[in-house]
Short mmCIF file of C-alpha atoms in Angstrom, two decimals:
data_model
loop_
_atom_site.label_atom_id
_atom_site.label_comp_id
_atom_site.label_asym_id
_atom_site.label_seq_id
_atom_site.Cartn_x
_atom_site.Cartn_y
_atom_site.Cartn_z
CA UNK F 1 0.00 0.00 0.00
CA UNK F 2 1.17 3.62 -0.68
CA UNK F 3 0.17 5.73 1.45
CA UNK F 4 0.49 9.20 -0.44
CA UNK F 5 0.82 12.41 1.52
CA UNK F 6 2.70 9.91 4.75
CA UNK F 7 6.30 10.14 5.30
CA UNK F 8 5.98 9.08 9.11
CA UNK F 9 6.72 5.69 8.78
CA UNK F 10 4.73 5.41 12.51
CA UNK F 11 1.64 6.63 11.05
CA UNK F 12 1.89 5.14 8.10
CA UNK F 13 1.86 2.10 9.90
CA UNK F 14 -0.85 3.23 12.03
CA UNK F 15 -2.86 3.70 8.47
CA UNK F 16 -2.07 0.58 6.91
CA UNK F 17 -3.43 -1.71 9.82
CA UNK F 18 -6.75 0.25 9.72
CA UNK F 19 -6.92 0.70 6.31
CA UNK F 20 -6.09 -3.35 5.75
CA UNK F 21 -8.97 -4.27 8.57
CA UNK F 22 -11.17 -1.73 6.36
CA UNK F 23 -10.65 -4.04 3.38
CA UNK F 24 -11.94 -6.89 5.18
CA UNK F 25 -8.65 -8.78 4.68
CA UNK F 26 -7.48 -9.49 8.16
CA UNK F 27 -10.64 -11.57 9.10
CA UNK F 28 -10.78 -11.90 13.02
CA UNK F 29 -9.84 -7.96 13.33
CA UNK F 30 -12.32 -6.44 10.62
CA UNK F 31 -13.98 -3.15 11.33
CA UNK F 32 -17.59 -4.00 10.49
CA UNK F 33 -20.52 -1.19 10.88
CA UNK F 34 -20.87 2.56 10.98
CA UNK F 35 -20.43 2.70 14.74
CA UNK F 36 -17.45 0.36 15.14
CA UNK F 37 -16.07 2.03 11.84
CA UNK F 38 -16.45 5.47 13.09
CA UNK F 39 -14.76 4.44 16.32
CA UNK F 40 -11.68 2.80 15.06
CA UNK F 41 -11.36 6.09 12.64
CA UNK F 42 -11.35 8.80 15.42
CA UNK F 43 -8.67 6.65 17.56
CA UNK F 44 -6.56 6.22 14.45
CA UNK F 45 -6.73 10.13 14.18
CA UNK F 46 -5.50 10.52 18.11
CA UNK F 47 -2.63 8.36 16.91
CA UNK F 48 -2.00 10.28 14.09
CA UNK F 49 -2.26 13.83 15.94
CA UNK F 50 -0.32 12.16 18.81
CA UNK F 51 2.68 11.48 16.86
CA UNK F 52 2.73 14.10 13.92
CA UNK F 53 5.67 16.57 13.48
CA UNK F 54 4.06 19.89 12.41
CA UNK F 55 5.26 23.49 12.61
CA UNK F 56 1.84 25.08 10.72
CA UNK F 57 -1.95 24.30 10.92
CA UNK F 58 -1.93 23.73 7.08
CA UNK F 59 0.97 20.57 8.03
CA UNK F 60 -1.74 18.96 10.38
CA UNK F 61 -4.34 19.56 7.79
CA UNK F 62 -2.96 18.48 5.03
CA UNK F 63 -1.80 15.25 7.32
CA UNK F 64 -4.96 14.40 8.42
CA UNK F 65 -6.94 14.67 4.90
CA UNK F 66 -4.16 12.46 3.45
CA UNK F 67 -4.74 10.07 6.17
CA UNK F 68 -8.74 10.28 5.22
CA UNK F 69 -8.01 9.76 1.74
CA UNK F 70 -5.86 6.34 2.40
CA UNK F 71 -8.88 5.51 4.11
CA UNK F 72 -11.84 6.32 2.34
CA UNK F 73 -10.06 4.06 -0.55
CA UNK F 74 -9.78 1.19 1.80
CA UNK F 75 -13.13 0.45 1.76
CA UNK F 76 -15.40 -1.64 -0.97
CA UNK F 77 -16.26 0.76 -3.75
CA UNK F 78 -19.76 -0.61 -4.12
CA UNK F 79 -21.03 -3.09 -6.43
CA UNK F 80 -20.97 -7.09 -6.30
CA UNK F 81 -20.14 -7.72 -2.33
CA UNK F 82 -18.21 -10.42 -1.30
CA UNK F 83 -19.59 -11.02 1.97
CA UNK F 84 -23.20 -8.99 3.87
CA UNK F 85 -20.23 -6.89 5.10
CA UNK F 86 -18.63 -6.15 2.39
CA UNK F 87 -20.23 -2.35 1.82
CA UNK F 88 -19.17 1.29 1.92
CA UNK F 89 -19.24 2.83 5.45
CA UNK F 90 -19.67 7.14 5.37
CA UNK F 91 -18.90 7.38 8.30
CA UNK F 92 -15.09 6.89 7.73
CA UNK F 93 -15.10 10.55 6.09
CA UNK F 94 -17.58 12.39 7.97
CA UNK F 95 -15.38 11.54 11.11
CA UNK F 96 -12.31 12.76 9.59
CA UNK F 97 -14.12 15.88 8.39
CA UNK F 98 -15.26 16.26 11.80
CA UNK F 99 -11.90 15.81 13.17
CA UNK F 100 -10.50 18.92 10.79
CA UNK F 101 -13.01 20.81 11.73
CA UNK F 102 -11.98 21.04 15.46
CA UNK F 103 -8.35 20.85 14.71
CA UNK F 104 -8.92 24.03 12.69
CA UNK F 105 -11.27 25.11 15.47
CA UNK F 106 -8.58 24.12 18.62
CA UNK F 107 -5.62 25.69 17.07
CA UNK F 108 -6.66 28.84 16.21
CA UNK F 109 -8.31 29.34 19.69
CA UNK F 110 -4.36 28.27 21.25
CA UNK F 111 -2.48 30.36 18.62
CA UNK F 112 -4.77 33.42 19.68
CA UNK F 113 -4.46 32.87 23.14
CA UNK F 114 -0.92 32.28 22.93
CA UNK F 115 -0.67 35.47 21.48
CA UNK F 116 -1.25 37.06 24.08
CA UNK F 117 1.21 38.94 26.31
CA UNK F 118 -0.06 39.98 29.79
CA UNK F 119 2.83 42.58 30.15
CA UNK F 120 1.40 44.84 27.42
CA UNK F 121 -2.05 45.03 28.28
CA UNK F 122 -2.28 48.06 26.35
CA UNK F 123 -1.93 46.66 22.98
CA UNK F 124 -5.02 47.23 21.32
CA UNK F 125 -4.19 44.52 19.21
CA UNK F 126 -3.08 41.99 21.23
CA UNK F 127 -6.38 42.38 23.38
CA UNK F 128 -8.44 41.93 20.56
CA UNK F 129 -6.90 38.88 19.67
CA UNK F 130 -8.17 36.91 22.88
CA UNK F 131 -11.17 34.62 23.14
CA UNK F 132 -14.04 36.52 24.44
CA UNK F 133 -13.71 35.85 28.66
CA UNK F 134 -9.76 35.92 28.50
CA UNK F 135 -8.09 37.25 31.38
CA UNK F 136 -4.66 38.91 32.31
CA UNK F 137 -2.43 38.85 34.83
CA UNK F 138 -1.84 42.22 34.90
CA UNK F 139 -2.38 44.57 38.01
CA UNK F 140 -3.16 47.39 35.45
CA UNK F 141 -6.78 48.93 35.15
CA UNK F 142 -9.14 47.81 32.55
CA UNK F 143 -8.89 49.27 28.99
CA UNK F 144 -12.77 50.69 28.24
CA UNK F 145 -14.95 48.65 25.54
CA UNK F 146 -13.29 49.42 22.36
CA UNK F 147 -16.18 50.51 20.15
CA UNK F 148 -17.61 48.88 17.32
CA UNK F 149 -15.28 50.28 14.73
CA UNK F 150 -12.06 48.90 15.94
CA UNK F 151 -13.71 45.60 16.50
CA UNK F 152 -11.48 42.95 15.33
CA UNK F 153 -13.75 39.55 14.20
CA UNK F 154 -12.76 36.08 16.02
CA UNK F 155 -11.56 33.51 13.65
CA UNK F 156 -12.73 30.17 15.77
CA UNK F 157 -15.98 29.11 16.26
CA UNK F 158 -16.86 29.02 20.01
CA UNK F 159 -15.40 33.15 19.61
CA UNK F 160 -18.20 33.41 17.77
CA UNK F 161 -20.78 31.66 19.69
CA UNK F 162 -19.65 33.73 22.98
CA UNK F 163 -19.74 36.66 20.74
CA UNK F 164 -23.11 36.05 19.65
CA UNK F 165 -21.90 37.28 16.31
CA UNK F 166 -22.58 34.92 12.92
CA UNK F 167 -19.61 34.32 10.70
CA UNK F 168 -21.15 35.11 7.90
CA UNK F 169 -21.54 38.97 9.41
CA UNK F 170 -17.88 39.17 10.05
CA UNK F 171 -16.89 40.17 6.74
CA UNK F 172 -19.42 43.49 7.30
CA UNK F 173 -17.85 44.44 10.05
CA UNK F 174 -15.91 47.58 9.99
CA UNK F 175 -12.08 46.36 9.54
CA UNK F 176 -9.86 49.24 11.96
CA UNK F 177 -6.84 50.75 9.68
CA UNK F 178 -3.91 48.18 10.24
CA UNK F 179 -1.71 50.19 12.51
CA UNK F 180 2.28 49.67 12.37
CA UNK F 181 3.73 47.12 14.79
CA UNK F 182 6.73 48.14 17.06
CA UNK F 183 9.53 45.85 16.99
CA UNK F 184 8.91 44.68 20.35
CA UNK F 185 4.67 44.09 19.57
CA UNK F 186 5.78 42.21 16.52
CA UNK F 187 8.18 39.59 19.13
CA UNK F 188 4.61 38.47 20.55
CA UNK F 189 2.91 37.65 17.41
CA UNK F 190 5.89 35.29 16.41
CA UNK F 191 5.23 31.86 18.06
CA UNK F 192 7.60 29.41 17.95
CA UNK F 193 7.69 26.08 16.42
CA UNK F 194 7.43 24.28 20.33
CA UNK F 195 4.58 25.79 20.93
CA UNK F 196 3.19 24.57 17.82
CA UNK F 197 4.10 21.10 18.03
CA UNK F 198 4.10 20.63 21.82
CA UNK F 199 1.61 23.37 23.70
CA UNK F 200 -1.25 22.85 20.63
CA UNK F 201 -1.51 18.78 21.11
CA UNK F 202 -2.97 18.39 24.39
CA UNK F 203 -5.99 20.53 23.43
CA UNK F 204 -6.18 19.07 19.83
CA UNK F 205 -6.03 15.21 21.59
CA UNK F 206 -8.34 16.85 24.25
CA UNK F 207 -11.07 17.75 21.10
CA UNK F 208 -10.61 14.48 19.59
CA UNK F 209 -11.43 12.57 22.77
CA UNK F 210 -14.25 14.06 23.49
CA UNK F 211 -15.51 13.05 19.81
CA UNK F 212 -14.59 9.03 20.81
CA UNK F 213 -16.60 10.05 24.18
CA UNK F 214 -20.09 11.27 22.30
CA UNK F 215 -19.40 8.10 20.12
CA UNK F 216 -19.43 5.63 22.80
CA UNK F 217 -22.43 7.21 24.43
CA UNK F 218 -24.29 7.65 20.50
CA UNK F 219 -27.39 5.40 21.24
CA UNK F 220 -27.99 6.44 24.95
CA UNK F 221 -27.87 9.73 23.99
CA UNK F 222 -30.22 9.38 21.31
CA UNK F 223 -32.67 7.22 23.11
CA UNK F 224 -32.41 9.52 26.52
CA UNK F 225 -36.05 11.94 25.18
CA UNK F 226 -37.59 8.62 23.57
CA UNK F 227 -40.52 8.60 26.03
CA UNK F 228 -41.65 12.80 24.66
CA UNK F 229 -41.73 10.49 21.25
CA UNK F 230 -43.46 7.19 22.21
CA UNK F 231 -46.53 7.27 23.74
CA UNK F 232 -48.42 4.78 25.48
CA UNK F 233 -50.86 2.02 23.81
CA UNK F 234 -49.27 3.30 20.89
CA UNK F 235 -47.99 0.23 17.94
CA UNK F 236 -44.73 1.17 16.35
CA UNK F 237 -43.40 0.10 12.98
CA UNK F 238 -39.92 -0.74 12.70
CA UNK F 239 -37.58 -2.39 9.79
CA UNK F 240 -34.13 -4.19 9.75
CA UNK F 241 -31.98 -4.52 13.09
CA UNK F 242 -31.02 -0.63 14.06
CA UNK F 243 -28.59 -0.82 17.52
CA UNK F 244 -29.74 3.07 17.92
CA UNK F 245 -33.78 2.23 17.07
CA UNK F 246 -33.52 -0.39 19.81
CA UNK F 247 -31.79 1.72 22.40
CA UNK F 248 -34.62 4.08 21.69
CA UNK F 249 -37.56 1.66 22.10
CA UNK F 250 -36.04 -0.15 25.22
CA UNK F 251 -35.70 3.31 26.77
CA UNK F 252 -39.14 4.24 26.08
CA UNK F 253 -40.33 1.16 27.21
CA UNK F 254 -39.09 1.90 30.76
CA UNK F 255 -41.72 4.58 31.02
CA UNK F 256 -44.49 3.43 28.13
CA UNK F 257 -46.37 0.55 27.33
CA UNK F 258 -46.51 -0.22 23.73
CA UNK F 259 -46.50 -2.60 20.83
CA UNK F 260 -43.93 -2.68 18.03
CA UNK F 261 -44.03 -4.60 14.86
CA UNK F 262 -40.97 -5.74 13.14
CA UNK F 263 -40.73 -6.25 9.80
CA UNK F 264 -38.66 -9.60 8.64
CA UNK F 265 -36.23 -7.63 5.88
CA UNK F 266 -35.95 -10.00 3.77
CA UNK F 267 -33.82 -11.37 2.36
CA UNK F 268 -31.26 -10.72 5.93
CA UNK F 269 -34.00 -11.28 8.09
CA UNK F 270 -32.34 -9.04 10.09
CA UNK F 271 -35.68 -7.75 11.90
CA UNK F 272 -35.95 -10.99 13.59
CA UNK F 273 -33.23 -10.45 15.81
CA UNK F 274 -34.56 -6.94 16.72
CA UNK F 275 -37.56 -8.89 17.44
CA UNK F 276 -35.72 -11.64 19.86
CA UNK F 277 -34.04 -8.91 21.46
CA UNK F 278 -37.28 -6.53 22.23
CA UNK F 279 -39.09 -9.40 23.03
CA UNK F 280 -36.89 -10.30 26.02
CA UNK F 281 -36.87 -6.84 27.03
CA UNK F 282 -40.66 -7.14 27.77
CA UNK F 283 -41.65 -5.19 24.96
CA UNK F 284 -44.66 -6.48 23.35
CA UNK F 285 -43.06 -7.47 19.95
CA UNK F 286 -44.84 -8.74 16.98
CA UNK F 287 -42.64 -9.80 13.96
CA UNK F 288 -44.42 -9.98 10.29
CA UNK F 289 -43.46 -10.47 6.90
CA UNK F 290 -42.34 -7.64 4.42
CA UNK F 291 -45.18 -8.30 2.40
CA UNK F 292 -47.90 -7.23 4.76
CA UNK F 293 -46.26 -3.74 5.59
CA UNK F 294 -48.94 -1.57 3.80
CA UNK F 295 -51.90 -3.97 5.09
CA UNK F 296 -51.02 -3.40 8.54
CA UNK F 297 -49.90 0.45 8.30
CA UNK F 298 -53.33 2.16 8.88
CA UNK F 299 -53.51 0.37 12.30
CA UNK F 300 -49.41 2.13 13.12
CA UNK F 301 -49.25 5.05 15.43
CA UNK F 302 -45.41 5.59 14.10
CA UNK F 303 -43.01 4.27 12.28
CA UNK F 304 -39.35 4.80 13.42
CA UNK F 305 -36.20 3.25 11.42
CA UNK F 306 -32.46 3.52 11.42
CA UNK F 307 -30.28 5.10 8.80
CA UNK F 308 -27.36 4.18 7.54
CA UNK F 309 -26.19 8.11 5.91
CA UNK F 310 -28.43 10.46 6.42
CA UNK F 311 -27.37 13.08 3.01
CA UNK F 312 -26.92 16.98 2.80
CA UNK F 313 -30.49 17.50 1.22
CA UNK F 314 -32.26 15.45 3.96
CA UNK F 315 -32.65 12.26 2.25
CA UNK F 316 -31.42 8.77 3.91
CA UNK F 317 -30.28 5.84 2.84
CA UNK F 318 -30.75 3.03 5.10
CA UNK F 319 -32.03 -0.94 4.78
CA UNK F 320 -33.64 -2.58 1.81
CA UNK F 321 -37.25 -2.17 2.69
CA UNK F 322 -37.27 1.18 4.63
CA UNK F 323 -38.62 2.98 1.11
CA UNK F 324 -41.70 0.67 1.72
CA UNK F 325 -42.24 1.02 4.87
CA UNK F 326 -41.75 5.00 4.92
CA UNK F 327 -44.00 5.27 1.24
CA UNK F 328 -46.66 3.12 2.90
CA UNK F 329 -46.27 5.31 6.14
CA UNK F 330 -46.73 8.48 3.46
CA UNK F 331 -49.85 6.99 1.93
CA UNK F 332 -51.99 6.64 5.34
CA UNK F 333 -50.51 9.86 6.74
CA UNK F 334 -48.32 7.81 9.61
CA UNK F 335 -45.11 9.98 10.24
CA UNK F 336 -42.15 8.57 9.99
CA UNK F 337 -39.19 9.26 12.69
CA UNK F 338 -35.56 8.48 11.87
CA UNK F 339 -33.48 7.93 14.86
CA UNK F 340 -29.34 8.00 14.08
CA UNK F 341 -25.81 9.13 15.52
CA UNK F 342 -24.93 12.08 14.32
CA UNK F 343 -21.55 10.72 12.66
CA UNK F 344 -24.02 9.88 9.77
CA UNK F 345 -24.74 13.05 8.91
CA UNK F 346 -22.69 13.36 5.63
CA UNK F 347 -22.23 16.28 3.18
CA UNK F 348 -22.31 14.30 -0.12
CA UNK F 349 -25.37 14.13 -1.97
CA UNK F 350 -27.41 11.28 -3.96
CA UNK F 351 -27.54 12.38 -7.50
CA UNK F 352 -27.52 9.65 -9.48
CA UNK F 353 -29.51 7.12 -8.48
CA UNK F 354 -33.56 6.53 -7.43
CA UNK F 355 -32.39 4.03 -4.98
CA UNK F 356 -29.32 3.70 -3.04
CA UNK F 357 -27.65 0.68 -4.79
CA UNK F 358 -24.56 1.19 -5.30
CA UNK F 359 -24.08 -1.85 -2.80
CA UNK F 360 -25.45 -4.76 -3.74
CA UNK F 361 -25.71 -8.45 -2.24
CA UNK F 362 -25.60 -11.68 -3.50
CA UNK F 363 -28.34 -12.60 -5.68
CA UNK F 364 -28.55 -16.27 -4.81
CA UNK F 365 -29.97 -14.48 -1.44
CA UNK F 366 -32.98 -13.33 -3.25
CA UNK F 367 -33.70 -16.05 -5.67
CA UNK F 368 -32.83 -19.26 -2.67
CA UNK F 369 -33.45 -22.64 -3.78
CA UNK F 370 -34.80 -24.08 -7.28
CA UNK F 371 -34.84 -20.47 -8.86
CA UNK F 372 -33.48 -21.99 -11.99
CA UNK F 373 -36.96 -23.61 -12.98
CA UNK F 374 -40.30 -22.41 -12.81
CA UNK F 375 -43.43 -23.35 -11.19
CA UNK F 376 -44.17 -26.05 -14.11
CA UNK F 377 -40.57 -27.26 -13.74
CA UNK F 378 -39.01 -25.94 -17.00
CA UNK F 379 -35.44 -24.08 -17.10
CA UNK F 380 -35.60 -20.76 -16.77
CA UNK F 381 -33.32 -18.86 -19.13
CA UNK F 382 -31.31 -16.69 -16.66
CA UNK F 383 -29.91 -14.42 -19.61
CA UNK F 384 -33.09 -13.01 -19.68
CA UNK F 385 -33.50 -12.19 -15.96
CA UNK F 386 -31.97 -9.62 -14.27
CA UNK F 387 -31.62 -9.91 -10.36
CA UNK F 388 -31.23 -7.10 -8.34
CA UNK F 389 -30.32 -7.47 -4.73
CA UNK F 390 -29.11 -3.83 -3.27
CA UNK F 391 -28.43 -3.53 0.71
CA UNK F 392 -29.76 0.25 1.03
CA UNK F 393 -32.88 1.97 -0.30
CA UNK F 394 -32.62 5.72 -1.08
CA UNK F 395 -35.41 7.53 0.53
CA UNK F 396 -36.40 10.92 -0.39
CA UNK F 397 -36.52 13.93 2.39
CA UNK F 398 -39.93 13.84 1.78
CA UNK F 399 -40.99 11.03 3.46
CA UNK F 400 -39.03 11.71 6.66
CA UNK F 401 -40.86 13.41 9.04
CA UNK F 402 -38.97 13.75 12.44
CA UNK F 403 -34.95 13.02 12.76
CA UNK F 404 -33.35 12.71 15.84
CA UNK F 405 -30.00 12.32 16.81
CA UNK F 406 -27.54 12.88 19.51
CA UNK F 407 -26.46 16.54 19.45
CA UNK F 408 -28.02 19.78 17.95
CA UNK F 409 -27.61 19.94 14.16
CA UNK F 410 -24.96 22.55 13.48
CA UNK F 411 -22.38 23.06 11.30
CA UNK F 412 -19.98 20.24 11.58
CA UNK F 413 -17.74 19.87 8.69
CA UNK F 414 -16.10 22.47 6.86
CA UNK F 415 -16.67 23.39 3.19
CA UNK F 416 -12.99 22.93 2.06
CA UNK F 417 -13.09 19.16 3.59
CA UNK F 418 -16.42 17.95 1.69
CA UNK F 419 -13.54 16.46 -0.56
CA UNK F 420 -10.75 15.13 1.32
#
């Protein structure tokens, strides 16, 4: 493997053993699911961040999107699947994108703080360049609120947040005339390469662990306001095997009483273990066949599925059989609540394709048995036949209703990163 961009030969080692479990070739070690996937990516990152030389931002950055890029290209392209793991996981790039986001975010905030010299407190220029709540050290009375037109704009985000102050206004605001810099002003704006590459990492590791944190606590944090969603006596619909749909029931169920029907998802039958699993939770479960999905959806209260992306416009793709379910749902006026981590949210769009199938399974799975005769016992001529077996259905914003997710919906990746 070349890993383009990586001279480290410790992170490029780091890179290859991900990037080889990725490709599904070390079988007792592979990374299988958006969850575990989005895990394994963020620690690899803390590795990465951990050990990279760097004297600029734009190093680290350019690091850590060659790093996504050896990734991202690690994983099945889409296609014929080799295995009912063997499919492209999104969340491998919105992590990383994530990740750049609060490096960007973390270093800026430490090279403006660091900036800072709290023996010249009257340096217009040097107070301007603190995060809003800074502080000196010096004995020396207050400077008076500078007024609006010598306000210099924050560059990080959480400036901006204190500030109350949109990004997008900060190119209106009135700019002050640049002043000239004594020699000895210009001595603080110079940082040196150890603070870079030493004082920078503990708050950059510090922003990535708390991303590995809100990952490990994804489905109790989702399911934690179930019960304003769920009411009681209600019946719930529900499709395929979703870890974060089943947190969300079994926490509802602590405080509701309520039925849920499963649907089989054929040709996985993945709903069945949901249904096991509910089941012997207490939950009145009752498990049904695809088939009978529209029969039974004027008697549903709700119907709440997984996702496996949820897309920039507001579509999501997400199990074979959820574009039924939520279309029937549509039809009889039954909302439709999508419950997912928030590492699924993903900038890329779905332009090509009515459906999402650009993974596809095996299509012995759909035929089974004797599906080279038919019912009279004559050979069917499979040249003609054209068998379509794709693991995700596209559905349109449209038919969503109600997402949920673990943390507020803001802006989380970057516009530069949307292509590593």
């Amino acid at each position: 493997m070349s890993s383009s961009g990586i001279k480290d030969k410790t992170i490029r080692k780091y890179v290859e053993g991900l990037a080889a479990r990725l490709r599904r070739r070390q079988a007792l070690s592979q990374v299988v699911g958006s969850h575990a996937t989005a895990i394994e990516t963020v620690k690899l990152l803390r590795q990465v961040v951990s050990a990279a030389k760097f004297t600029s931002l734009d190093q680290l950055v350019q690091l850590v999107r060659a790093v996504g890029r050896e990734l991202v290209a690690a994983q099945p392209k889409g296609g014929q699947a080799r295995d009912s793991y063997d499919r492209r996981e999104y969340s491998v790039g919105n992590t990383v994108r994530k990740v750049l986001r609060l490096i960007r975010e973390e270093y800026n905030a430490a090279l403006a703080t660091a900036t800072i010299s709290p023996s010249h407190p009257s340096t217009p220029s040097m107070r301007t360049a603190a995060l809003p709540g800074a502080t000196s050290s010096s004995s020396s009375s207050p400077l008076p609120p500078q007024s609006s037109s010598t306000f210099n704009p924050p560059t990080s985000l959480s400036s901006f947040v204190l500030l109350g102050l949109p990004r997008s206004n900060a190119e209106h605001v009135e700019q002050p005339h640049p002043q000239p810099l004594s020699r000895q002003t210009s001595s603080f704006l110079e940082v040196s390469d150890d603070f870079k590459a030493v004082s920078v990492k503990p708050a950059l590791i510090g922003a990535i662990e708390e991303v590995i944190d809100d990952l490990e606590t994804v489905y109790e944090n989702v399911a934690k306001n179930a019960r304003d969603h769920i009411h009681s006596d209600e019946i719930i619909l529900t499709i395929g095997h979703s870890n974060t749909v089943e947190a969300f029931l079994k926490s509802a169920a602590h405080y509701r009483k309520f039925t849920v029907i499963v649907a089989e998802t054929a040709p996985s039958f993945s709903g069945r273990e949901l249904a096991e699993s509910l089941s012997a939770d207490g939950i009145t479960t009752v498990l049904v066949p695809d088939s009978c999905i529209f029969a039974l959806m004027s008697r549903v209260n709700k119907v709440i599925l997984g996702a496996h992306a949820v897309l920039a416009n507001g579509g999501v793709f997400a199990i074979a059989g959820t574009l039924l379910a939520a279309s029937a749902a549509k039809a009889h006026a039954t909302p439709v609540v999508i419950c997912t981590g928030q590492y699924k949210f993903t900038p890329l769009w779905n332009l090509y394709h009515e459906f999402a199938a650009v993974d596809f399974g095996d299509p012995n799975e759909v035929l089974g048995s004797g599906w080279d005769a038919d019912v009279s016992g004559d050979a069917i001529d499979m040249d003609q036949v054209d068998v379509v077996n794709p693991y995700f259905d596209y559905v349109k914003p449209e038919l969503v209703d109600v997402l949920i997710t673990n943390d507020l919906v803001k802006e989380t990746y970057d516009d530069e990163d949307v292509d590593l």
